[in-house]
Tab-separated table of C-alpha atoms in Angstrom:
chain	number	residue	atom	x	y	z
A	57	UNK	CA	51.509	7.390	64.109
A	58	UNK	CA	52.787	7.903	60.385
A	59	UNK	CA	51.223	5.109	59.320
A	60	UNK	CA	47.737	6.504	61.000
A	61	UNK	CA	47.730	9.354	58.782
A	62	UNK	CA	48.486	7.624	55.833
A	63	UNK	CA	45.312	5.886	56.473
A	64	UNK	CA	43.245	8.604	57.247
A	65	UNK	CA	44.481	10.497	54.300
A	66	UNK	CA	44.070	7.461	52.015
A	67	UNK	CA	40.222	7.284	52.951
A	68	UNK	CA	39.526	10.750	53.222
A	69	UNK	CA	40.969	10.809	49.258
A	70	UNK	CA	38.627	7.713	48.108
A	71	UNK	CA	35.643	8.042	50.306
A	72	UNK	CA	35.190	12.129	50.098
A	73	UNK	CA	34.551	11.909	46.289
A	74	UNK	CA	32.292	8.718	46.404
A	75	UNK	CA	30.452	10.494	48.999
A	76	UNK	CA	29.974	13.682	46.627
A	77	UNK	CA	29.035	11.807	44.202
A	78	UNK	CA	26.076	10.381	45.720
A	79	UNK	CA	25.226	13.534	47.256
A	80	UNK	CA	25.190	15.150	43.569
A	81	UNK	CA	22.798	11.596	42.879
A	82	UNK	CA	20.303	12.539	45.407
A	83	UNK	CA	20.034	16.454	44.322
A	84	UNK	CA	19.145	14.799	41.001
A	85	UNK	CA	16.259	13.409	42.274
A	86	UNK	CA	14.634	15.798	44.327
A	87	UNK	CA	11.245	15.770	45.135
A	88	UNK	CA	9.412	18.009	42.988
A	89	UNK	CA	6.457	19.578	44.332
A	90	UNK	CA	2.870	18.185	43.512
A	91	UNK	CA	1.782	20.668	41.018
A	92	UNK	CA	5.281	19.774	38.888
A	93	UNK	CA	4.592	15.939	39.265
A	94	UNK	CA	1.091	16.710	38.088
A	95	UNK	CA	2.289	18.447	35.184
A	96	UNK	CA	4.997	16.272	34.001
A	97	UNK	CA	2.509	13.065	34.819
A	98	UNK	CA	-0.412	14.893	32.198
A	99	UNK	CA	2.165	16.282	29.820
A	100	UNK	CA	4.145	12.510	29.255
A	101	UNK	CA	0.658	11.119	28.745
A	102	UNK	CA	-0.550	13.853	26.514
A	103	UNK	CA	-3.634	14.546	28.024
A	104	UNK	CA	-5.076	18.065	28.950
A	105	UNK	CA	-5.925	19.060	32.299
A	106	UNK	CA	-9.399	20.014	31.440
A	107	UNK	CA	-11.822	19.287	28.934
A	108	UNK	CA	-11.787	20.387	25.625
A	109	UNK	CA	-14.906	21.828	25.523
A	110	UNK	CA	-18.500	20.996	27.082
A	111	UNK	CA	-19.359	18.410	25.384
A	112	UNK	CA	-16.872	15.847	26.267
A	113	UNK	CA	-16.944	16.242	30.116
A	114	UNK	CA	-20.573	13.412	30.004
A	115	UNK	CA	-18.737	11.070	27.680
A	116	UNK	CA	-15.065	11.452	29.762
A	117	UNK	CA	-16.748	11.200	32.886
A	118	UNK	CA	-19.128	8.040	31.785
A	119	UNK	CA	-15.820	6.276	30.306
A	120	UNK	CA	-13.781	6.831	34.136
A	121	UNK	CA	-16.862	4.813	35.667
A	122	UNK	CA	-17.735	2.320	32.781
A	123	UNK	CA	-16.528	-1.466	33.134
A	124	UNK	CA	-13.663	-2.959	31.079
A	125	UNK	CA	-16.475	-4.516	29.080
A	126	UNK	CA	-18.521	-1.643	28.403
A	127	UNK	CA	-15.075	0.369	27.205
A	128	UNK	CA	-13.890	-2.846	25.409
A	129	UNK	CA	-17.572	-2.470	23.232
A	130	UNK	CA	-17.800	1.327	23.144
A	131	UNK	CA	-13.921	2.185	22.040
A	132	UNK	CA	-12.248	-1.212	21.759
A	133	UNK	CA	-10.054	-1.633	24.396
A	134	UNK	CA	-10.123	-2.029	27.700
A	135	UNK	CA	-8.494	0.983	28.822
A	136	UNK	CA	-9.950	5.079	28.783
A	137	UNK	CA	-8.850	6.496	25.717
A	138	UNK	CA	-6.079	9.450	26.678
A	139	UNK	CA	-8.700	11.791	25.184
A	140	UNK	CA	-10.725	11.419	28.468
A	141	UNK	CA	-7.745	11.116	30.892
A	142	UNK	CA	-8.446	14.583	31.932
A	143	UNK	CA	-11.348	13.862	33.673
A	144	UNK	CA	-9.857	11.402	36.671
A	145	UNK	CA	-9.871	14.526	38.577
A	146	UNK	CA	-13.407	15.237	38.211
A	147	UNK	CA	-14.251	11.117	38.570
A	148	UNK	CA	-12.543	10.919	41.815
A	149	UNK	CA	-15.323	13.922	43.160
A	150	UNK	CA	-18.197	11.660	41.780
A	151	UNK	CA	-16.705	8.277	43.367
A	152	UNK	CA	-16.848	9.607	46.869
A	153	UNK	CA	-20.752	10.883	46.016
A	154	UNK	CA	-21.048	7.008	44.664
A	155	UNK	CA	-19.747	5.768	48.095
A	156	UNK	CA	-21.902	7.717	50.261
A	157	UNK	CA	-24.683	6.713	47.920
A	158	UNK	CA	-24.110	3.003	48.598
A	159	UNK	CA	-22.725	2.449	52.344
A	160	UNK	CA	-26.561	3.084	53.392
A	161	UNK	CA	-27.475	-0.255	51.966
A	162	UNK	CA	-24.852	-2.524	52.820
A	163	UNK	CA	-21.581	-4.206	50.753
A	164	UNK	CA	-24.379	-5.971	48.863
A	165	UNK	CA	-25.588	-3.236	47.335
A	166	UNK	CA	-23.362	-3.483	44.484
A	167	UNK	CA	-25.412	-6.590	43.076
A	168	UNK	CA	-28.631	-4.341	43.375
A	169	UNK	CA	-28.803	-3.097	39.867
A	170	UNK	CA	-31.389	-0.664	40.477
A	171	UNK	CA	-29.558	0.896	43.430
A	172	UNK	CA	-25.772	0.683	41.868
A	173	UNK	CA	-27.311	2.298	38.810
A	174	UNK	CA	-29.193	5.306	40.768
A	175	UNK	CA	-25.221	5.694	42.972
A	176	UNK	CA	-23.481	5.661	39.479
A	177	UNK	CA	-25.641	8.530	37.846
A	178	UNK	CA	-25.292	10.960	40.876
A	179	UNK	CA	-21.675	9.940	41.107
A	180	UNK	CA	-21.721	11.211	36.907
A	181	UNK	CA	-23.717	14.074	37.693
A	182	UNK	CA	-21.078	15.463	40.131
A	183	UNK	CA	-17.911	14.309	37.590
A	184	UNK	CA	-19.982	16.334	34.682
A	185	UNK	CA	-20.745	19.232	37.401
A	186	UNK	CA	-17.001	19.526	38.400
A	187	UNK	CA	-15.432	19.143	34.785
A	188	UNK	CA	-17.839	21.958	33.492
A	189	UNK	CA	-17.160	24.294	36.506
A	190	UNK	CA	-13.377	23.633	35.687
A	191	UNK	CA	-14.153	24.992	32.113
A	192	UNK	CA	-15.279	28.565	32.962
């Protein structure tokens, strides 16, 4: 029986603070709400949440939809400068109009020039539309 309790005492003295321990880990990382992720996501990219002023929300929103080629000529690389980061938000509203625009006429739409072109200036117009609203 002695030796019992010597046991249990023994692992109640090495396993209570290992288990502390790991509780104090977890509180460390607690889920932060949305907004805060948001926030710290924007602020360690230093990038704004909204657009500088009016004249950046076309050129922002034309950079979220334009191909690695067409940002490769335009800015030199192949990824959206952080100056037009902001606008994601506001690109996101214009893909879903650019969806809608295409699923009428088919998965080959996308080769369709004419038609891919006409989905990708409404699905601007709505990024620009949303980015300006988010100014006033």
């Amino acid at each position: 029986m002695l030796k019992k309790i010597k046991c249990l005492s023994l692992f109640i003295v090495l396993c209570l603070p290992l288990s502390a321990a790991a509780n104090d880990e977890l509180t460390k990382q607690a889920p932060r709400s949305q907004l805060s992720n948001q926030y710290n996501q924007d602020y360690s990219l230093n990038t704004a949440l909204t657009a500088p002023n009016h004249k950046m929300c076309k050129e922002a929103c034309w950079a979220q939809s334009a191909s690695d080629r067409q940002l490769k000529n335009k800015y030199g690389q192949t990824q959206i400068p952080k100056k037009f980061r902001f606008a994601d938000r506001y690109y996101k509203q214009g893909e879903r109009v650019y969806m809608q625009c295409m699923k009428p006429h088919g998965p080959m739409a996308v080769l369709n020039k004419s038609i891919s072109g006409r989905c990708s200036a409404k699905a601007n117009k709505v990024c620009e539309k949303a980015c300006l609203r988010a100014l006033k």
